[in-house]
Short mmCIF file of C-alpha atoms and ligand atoms in Angstrom, two decimals:
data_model
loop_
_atom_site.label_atom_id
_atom_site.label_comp_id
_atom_site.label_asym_id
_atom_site.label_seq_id
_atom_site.Cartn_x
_atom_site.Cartn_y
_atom_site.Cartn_z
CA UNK A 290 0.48 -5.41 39.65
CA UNK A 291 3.54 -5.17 41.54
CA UNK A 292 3.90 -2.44 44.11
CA UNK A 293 5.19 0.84 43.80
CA UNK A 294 8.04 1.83 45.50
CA UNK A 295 6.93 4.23 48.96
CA UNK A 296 7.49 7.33 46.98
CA UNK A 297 4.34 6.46 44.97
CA UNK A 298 1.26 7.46 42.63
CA UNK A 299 2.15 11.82 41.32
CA UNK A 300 5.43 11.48 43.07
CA UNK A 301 6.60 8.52 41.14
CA UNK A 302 5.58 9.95 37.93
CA UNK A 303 7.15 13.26 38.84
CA UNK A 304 10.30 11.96 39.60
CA UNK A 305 10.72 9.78 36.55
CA UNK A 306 9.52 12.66 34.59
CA UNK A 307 12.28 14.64 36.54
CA UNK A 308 15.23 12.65 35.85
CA UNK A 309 13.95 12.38 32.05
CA UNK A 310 14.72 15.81 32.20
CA UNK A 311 17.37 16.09 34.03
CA UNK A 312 19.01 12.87 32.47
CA UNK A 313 18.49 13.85 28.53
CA UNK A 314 17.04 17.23 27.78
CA UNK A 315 13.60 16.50 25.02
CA UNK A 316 13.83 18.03 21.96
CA UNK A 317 13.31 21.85 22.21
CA UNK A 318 10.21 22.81 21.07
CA UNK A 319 9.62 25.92 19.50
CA UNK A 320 6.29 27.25 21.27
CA UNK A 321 4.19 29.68 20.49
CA UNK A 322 4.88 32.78 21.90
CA UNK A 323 5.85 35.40 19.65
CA UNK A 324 2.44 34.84 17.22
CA UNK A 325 0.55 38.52 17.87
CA UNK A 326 -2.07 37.59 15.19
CA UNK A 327 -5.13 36.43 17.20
CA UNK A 328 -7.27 34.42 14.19
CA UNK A 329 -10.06 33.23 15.28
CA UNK A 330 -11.52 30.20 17.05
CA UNK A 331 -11.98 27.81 13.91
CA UNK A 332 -8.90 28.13 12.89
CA UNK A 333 -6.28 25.52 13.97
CA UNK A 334 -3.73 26.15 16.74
CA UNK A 335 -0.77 23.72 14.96
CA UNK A 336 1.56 24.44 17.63
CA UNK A 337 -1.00 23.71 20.70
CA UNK A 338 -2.02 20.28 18.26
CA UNK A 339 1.37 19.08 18.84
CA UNK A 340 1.66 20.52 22.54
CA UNK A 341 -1.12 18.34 23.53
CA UNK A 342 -0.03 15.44 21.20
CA UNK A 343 3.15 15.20 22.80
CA UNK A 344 2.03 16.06 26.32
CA UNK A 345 -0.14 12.97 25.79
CA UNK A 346 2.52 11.02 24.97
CA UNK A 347 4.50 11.91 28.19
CA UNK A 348 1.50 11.25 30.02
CA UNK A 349 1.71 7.47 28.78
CA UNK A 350 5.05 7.25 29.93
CA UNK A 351 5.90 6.79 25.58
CA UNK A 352 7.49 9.93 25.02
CA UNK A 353 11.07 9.04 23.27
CA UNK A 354 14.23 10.47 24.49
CA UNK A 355 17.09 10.27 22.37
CA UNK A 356 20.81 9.37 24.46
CA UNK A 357 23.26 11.80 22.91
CA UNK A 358 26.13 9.27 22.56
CA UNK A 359 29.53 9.21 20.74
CA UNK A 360 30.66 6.17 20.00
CA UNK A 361 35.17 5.19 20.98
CA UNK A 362 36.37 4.07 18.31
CA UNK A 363 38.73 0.84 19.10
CA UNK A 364 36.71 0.47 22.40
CA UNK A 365 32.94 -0.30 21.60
CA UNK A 366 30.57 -0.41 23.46
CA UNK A 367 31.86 2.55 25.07
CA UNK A 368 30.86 5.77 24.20
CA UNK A 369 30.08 9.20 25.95
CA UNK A 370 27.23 10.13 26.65
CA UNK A 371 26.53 13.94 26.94
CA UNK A 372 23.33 15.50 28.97
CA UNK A 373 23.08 19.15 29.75
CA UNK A 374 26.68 20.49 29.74
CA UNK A 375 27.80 17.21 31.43
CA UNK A 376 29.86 14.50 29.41
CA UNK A 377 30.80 11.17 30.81
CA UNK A 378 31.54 7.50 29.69
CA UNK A 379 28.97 4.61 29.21
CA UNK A 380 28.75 1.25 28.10
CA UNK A 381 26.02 0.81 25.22
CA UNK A 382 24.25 -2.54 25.56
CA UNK A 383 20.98 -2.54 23.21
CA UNK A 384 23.45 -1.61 19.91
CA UNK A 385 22.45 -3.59 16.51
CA UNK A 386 26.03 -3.20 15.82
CA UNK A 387 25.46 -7.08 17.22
CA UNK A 388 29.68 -7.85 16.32
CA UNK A 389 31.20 -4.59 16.33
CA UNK A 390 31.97 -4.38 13.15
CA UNK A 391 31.17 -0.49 13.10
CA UNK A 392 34.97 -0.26 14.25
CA UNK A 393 36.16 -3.51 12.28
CA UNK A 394 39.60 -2.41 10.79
CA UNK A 395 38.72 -3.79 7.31
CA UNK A 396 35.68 -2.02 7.12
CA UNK A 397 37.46 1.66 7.99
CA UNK A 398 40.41 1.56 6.17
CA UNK A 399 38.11 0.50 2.74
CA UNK A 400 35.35 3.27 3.93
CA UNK A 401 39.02 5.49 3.58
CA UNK A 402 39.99 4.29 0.69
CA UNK A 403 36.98 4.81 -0.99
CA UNK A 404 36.22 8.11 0.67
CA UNK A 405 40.39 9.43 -0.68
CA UNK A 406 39.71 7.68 -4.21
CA UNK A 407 36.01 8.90 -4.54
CA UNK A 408 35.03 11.90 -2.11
CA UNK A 409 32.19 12.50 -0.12
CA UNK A 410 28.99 11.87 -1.74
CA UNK A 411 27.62 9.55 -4.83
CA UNK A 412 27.07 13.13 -7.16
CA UNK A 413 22.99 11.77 -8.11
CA UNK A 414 20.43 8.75 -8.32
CA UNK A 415 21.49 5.17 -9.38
CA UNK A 416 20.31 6.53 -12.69
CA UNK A 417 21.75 9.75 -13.38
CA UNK A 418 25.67 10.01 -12.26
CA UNK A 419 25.12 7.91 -9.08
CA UNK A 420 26.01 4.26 -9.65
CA UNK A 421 29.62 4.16 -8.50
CA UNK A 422 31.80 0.91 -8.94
CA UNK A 423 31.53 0.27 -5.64
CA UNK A 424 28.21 -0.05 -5.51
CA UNK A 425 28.25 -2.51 -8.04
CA UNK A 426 30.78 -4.34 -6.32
CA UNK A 427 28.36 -4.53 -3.56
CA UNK A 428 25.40 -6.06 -5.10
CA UNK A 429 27.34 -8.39 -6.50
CA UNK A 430 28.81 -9.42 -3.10
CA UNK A 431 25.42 -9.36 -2.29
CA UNK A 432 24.06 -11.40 -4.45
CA UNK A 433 26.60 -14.03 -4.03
CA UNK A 434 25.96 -13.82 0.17
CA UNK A 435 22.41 -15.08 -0.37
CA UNK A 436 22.93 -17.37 -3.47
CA UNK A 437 20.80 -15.27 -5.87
CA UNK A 438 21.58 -13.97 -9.34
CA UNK A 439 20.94 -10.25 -8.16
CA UNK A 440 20.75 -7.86 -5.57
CA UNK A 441 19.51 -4.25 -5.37
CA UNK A 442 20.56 -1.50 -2.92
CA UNK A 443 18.79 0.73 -1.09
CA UNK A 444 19.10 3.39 1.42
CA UNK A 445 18.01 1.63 4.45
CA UNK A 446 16.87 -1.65 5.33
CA UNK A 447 13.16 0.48 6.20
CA UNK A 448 12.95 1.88 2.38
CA UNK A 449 14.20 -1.92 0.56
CA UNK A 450 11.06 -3.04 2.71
CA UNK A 451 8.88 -0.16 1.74
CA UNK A 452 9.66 0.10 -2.05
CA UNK A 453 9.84 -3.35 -2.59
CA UNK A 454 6.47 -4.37 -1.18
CA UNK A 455 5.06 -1.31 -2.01
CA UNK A 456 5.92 -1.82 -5.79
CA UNK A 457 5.01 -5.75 -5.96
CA UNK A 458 1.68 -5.06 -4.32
CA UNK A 459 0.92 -2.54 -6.39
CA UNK A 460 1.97 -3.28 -9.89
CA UNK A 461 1.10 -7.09 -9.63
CA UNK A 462 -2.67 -7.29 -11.24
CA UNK A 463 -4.51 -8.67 -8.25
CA UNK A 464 -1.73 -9.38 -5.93
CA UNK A 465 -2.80 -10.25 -1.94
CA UNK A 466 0.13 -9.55 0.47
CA UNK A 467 0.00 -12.37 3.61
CA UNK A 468 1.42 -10.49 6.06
CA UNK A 469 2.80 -11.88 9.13
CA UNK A 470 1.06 -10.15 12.42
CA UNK A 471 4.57 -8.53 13.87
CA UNK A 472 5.97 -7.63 10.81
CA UNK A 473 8.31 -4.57 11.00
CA UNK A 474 6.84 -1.01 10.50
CA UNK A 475 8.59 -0.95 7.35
CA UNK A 476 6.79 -3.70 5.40
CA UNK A 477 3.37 -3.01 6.79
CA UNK A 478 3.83 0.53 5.35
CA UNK A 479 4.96 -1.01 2.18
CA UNK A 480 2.13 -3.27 2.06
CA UNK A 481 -0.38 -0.25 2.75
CA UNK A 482 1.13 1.99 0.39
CA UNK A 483 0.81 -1.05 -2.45
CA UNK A 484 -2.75 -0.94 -1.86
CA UNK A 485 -3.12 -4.69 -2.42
CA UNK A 486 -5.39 -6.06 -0.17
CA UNK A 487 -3.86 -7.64 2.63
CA UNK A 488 -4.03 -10.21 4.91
CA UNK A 489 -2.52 -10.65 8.50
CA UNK A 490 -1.92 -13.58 9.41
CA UNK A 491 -1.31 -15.30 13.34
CA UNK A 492 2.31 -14.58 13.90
CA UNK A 493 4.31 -17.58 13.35
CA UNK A 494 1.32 -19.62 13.00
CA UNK A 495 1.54 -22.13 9.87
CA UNK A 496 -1.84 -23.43 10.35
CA UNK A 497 -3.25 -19.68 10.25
CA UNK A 498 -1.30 -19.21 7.16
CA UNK A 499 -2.56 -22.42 5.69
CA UNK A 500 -6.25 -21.69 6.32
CA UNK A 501 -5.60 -17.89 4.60
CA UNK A 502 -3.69 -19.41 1.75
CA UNK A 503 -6.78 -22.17 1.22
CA UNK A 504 -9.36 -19.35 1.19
CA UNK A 505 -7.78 -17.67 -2.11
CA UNK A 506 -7.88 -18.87 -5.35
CA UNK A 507 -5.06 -20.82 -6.73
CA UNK A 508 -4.88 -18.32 -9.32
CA UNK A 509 -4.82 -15.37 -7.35
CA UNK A 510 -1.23 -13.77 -7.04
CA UNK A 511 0.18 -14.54 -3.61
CA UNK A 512 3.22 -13.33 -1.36
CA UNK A 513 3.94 -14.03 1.93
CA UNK A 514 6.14 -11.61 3.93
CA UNK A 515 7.47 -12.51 6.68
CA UNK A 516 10.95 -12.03 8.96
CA UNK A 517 13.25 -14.64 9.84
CA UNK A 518 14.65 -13.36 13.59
CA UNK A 519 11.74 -10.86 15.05
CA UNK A 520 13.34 -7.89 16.74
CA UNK A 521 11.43 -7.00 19.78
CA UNK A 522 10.71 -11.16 21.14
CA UNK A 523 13.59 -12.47 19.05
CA UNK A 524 11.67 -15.54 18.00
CA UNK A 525 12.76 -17.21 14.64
CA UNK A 526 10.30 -17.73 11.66
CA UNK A 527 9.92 -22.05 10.25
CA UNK A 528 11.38 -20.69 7.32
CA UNK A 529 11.44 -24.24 5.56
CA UNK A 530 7.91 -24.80 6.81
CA UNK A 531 6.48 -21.75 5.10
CA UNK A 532 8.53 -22.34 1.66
CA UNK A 533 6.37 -25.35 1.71
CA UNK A 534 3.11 -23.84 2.00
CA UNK A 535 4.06 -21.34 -0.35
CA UNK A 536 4.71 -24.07 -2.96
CA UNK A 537 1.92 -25.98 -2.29
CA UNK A 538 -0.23 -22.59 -2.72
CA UNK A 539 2.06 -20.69 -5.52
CA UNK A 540 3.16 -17.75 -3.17
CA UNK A 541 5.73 -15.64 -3.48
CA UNK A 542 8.13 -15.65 -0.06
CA UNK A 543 9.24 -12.27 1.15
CA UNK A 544 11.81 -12.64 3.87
CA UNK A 545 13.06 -9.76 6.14
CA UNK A 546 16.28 -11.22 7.41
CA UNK A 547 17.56 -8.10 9.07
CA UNK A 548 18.27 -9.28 12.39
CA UNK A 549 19.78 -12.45 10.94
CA UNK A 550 22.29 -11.04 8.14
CA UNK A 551 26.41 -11.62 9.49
CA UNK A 552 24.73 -13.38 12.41
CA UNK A 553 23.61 -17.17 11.53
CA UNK A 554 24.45 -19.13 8.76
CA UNK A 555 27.86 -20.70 7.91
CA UNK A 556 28.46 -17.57 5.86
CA UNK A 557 26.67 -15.05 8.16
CA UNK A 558 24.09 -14.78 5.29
CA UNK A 559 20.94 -15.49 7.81
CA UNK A 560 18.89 -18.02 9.18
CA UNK A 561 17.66 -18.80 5.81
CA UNK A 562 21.27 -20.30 5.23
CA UNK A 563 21.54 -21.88 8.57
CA UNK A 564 18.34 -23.99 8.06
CA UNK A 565 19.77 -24.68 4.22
CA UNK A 566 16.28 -23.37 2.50
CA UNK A 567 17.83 -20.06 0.55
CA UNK A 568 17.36 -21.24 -2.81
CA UNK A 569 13.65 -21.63 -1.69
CA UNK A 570 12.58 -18.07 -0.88
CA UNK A 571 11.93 -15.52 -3.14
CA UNK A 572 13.16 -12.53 -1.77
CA UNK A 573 16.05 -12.10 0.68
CA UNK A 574 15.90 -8.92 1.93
CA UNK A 575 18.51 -7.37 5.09
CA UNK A 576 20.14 -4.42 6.00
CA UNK A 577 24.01 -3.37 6.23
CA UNK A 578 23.13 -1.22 9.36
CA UNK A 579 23.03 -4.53 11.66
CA UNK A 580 25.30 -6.49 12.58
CA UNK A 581 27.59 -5.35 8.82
CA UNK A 582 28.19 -2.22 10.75
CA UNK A 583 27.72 0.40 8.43
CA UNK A 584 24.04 1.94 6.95
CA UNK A 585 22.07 0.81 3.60
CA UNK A 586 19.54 -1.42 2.64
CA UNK A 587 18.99 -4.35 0.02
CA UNK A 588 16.91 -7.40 -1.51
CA UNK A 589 18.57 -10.30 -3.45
CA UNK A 590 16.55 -12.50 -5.65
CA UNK A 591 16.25 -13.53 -9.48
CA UNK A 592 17.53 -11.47 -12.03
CA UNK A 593 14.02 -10.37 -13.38
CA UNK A 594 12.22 -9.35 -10.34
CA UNK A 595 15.51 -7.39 -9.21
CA UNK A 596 15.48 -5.56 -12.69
CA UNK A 597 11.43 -5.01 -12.04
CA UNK A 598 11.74 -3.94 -8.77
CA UNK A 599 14.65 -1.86 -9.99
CA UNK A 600 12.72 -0.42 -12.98
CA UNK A 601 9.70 0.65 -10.86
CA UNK A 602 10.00 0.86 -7.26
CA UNK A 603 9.78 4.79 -7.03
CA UNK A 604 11.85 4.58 -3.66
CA UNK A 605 14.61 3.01 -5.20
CA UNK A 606 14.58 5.35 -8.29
CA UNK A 607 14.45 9.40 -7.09
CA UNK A 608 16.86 9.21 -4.27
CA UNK A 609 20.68 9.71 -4.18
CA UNK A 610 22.84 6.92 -3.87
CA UNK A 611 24.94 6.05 -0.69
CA UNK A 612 27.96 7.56 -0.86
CA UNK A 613 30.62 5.48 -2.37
CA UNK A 614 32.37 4.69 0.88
CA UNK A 615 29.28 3.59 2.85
CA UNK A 616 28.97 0.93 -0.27
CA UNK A 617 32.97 -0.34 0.34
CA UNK A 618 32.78 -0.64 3.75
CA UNK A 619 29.31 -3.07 3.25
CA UNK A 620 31.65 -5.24 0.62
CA UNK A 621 34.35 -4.94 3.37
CA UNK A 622 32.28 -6.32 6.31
CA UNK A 623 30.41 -8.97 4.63
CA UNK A 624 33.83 -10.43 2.93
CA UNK A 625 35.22 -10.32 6.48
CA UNK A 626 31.61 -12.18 8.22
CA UNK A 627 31.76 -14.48 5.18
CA UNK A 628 35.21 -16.28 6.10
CA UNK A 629 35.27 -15.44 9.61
CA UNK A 630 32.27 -16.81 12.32
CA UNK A 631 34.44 -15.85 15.39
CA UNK A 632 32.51 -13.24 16.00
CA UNK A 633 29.21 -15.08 15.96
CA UNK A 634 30.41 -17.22 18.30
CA UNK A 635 31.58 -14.75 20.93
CA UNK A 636 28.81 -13.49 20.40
CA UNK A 637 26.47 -16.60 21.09
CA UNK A 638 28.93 -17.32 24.13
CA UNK A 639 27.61 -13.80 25.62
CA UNK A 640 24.10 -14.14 25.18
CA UNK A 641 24.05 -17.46 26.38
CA UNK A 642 26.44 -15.86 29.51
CA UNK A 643 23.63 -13.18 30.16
CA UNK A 644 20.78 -15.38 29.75
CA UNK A 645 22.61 -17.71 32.74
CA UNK A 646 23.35 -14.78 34.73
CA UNK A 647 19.81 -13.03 34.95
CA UNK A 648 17.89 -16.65 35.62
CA UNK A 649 20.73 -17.06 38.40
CA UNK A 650 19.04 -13.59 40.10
CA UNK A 651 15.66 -14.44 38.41
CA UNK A 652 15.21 -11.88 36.36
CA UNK A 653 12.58 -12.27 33.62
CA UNK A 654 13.70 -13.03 30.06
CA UNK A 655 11.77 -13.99 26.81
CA UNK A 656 13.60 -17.17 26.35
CA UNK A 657 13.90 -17.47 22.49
CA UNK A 658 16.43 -19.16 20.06
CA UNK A 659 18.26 -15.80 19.01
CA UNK A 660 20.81 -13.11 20.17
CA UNK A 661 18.11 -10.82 21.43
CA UNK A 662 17.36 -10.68 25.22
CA UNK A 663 14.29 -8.48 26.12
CA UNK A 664 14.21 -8.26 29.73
CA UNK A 665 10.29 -7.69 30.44
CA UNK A 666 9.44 -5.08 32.97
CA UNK A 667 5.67 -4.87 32.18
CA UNK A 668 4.78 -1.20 32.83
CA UNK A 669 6.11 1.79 30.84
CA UNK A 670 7.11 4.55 33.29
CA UNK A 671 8.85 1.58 35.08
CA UNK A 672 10.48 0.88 32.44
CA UNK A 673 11.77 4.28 30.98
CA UNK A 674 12.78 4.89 35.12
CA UNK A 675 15.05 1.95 34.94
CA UNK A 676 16.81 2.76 32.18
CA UNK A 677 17.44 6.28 33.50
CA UNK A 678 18.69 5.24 36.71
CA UNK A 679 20.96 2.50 34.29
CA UNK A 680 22.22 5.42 32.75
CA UNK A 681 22.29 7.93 35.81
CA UNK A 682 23.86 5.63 38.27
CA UNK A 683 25.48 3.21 36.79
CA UNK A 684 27.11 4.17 33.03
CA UNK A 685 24.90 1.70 31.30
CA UNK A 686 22.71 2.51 28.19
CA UNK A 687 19.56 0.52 27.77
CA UNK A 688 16.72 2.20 25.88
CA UNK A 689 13.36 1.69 27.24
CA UNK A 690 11.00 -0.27 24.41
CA UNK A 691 7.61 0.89 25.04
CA UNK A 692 4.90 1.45 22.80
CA UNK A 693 3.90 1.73 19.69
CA UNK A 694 7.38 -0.39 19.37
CA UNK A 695 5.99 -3.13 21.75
CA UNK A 696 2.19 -4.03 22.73
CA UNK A 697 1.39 -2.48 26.42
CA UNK A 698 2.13 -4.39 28.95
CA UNK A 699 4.86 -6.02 27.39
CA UNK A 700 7.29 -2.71 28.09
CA UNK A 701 10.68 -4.29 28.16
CA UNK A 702 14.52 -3.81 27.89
CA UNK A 703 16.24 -5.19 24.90
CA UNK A 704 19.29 -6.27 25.49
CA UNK A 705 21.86 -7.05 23.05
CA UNK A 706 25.70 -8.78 24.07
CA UNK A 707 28.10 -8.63 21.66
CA UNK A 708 31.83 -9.95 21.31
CA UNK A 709 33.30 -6.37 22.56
CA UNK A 710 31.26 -6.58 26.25
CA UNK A 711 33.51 -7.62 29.02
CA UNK A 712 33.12 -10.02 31.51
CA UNK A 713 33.29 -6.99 34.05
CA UNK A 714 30.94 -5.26 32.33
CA UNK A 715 28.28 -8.07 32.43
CA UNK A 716 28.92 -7.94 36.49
CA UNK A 717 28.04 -4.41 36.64
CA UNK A 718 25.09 -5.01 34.39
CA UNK A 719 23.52 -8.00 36.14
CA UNK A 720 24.97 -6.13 39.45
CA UNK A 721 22.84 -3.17 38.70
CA UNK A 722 19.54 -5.25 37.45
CA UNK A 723 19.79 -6.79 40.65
CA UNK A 724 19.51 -3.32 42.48
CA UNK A 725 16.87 -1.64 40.07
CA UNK A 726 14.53 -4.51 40.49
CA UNK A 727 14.30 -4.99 44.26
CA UNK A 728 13.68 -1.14 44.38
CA UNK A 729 11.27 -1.19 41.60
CA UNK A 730 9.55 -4.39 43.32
CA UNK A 731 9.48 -6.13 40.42
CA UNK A 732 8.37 -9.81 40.30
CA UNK A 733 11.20 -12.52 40.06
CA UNK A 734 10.92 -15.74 37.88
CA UNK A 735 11.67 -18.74 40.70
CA UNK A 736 15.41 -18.87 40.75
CA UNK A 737 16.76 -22.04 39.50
CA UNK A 738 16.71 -25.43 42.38
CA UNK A 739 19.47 -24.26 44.54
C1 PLP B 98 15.75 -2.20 11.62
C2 PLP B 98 14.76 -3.00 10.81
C3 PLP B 98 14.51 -2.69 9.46
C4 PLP B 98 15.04 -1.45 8.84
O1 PLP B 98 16.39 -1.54 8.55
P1 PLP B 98 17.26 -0.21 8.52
O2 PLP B 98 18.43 -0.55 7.71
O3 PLP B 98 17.57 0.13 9.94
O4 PLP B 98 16.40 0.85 7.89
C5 PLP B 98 13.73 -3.55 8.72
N1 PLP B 98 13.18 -4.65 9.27
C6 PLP B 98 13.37 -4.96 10.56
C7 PLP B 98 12.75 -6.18 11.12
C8 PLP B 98 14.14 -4.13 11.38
O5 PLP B 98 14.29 -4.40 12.67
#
């Protein structure tokens, strides 16, 4: 355990719970005060339930705190950042807007277009009123990304996971959901709300699978969900591997490529089309809130379990459609990440930049194959104090991961370059690293031979 700087033990948490305040203002709670009805002692106090719920949560050093940011168009990642009355500018570097194509020019001028040929909103559900051309255009695009014969939108990237899984698991007679062991919040709620039974398999761990997969019946209706690019270590899924198993046992493949879509592949379409084994999973499913730049969710696969999912996932059926201009955009900033991989290659040039620069000042990484750096800082309030002081002192914006997000212990800043960071921002970044971790006394990996 390293040592706490002299101002330690009460103070230390005071004075990170201090800045929190004083650095971004919690969300106002309404307390209790102006109840006169005394009822009696059995009843529940709601409001002192979530008092102490959240007070708890503070204690733990997990409480979130939301940065108040607008984002510069033309000059991402810079945004400002506003905190009790007082504005300034800051450079955002844990955005999953991994290329910047939030301010792509293609992508605004056909979310205008659409928005001055359409208006605001879609006017219902896919089913009543709501499926506008342009979303049609999309899953087609879509569809073609991935190499399947059909796609289906969603919302968000969190409800494709949830409906989907939640409506295979539970209409399938018998179905058993393998479920990889850091699988997104999204799918496991999926998989719980199917009420298949389920089984969790040793994250990235073929030989775990393997042994599940032998213990069922070959009969027995199988998927296996799994991601390809895993947010939080940013370790990559043996996509090919698994295919095979999932042949060899007749399963299903359910792959979360969220982190991957616009980013690998020779078409941006994922790591699924960088290893060449599309055609050989099931179910593609990503998000065009990622690296696409813009908000919604989808899966791609064959035309009849698109038109099941579509005919009885209740999360895809009894909610409005995205407005029309969210869906041209998507079709916008896929075309453009289709024909174009300069981006991913800036941005591979970063990360591979900031990976150098921290082991030059040894500063621990989770080396991994992706375009996620989580610098590990191993202790919460640590953690949540060094992104304040990022953001206090030095204009950089670096949510703290802590749990639930992240196992304890493992508290870490994730770290995401992208093709719009500077070289001088990357100085003041590893600059200020440097400072925050000799005052936090944070161990150092040994530097590289000198
Ligand atoms: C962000 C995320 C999602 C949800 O996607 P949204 O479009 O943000 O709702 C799903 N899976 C994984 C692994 C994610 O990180």
């Amino acid at each position: 355990m390293p040592q706490l700087p002299s101002w330690s033990g009460k103070n230390w948490a005071g004075i990170v719970f201090g800045l929190e305040y004083a650095a971004c203002p919690p969300v106002r709670l309404r307390m209790d005060t102006e109840r006169t009805e005394k009822k009696g002692p059995e009843s529940m106090d709601y409001q002192g339930f979530f008092k102490e719920s959240l007070a708890q949560l503070r204690d733990e050093g997990n409480y979130r705190v939301f940065a108040d940011l607008e984002r510069h168009l033309g000059q991402f990642p810079k945004a400002t950042f506003r905190n009790a009355g007082d504005a300034r500018d800051v450079t955002i570097w844990c955005s999953n807007d991994y290329l910047g194509m939030g301010q792509h020019p293609d992508v605004l001028a056909a979310m205008h277009g659409a928005l001055d040929r359409c208006g605001a909103g879609a006017g219902g559900t896919r089913n009543i009123s709501g499926t506008t051309h342009d979303h049609v255009e999309l899953e087609i695009e879509l569809a073609d990304l991935h190499g399947k014969d059909a796609a289906l939108l969603f919302t968000s990237g969190y409800v494709s996971n949830w409906a989907t899984l939640g409506t295979l698991g539970a209409k399938i007679p018998g179905m058993v959901i393998l479920s990889d062991a850091l699988n997104h919040a999204s799918m496991i709620e999926g998989i719980r709300h199917s009420k298949a039974q389920r089984i969790v398999w040793k994250h990235n761990d073929l030989t775990d699978l393997e042994t599940h997969l032998q213990s069922l019946p070959l009969e027995t209706p199988k998927l296996i969900a799994f991601e390809s690019v895993y947010s939080m270590d940013g370790d990559i899924a043996p996509i090919g591997a698994i295919c095979d198993l999932a042949e060899k046992y007749n399963a299903l493949t359910y792959l979360d490529e969220v982190h991957a879509v616009g980013m690998y592949g020779p078409r941006g379409a994922g790591v699924a089309e960088r290893d060449g084994v599309m055609d050989r999973v099931d179910i593609i499913q990503g998000t065009l809130g990622k690296a696409f730049g813009v908000v919604g969710g989808y899966i791609t696969a064959s035309t009849e379990l698109v038109d099941f999912v579509r005919s009885f996932a209740s999360g895809f059926i009894f909610t409005t459609a995205l407005p029309p201009a969210v869906a041209a955009g998507a079709v916008a900033s896929i075309k453009h990440l289709k024909q174009s991989a300069v981006e991913r290659h800036a941005q591979q040039e970063r990360v591979a930049d900031l990976r150098q620069r921290l082991d030059g000042i040894g500063i621990p990484h989770i080396p991994n194959p992706s375009h996620i750096i989580p610098v590990m800082v191993g202790d919460p309030v640590k953690c949540k104090y060094i992104s304040d002081r990022l953001l206090a002192d030095h204009g950089i914006y670096i949510q703290p991961i802590n749990y639930p997000t992240v196992p304890k212990g493992t508290e870490r800043l994730r770290i995401t370059p992208s093709p719009v960071h500077t070289a001088a921002d990357m100085d003041r970044l590893v600059g200020a690293l440097e400072a925050l971790w000799a005052e936090c006394h944070l161990a150092r990996k040994p530097m590289a031979a000198q």
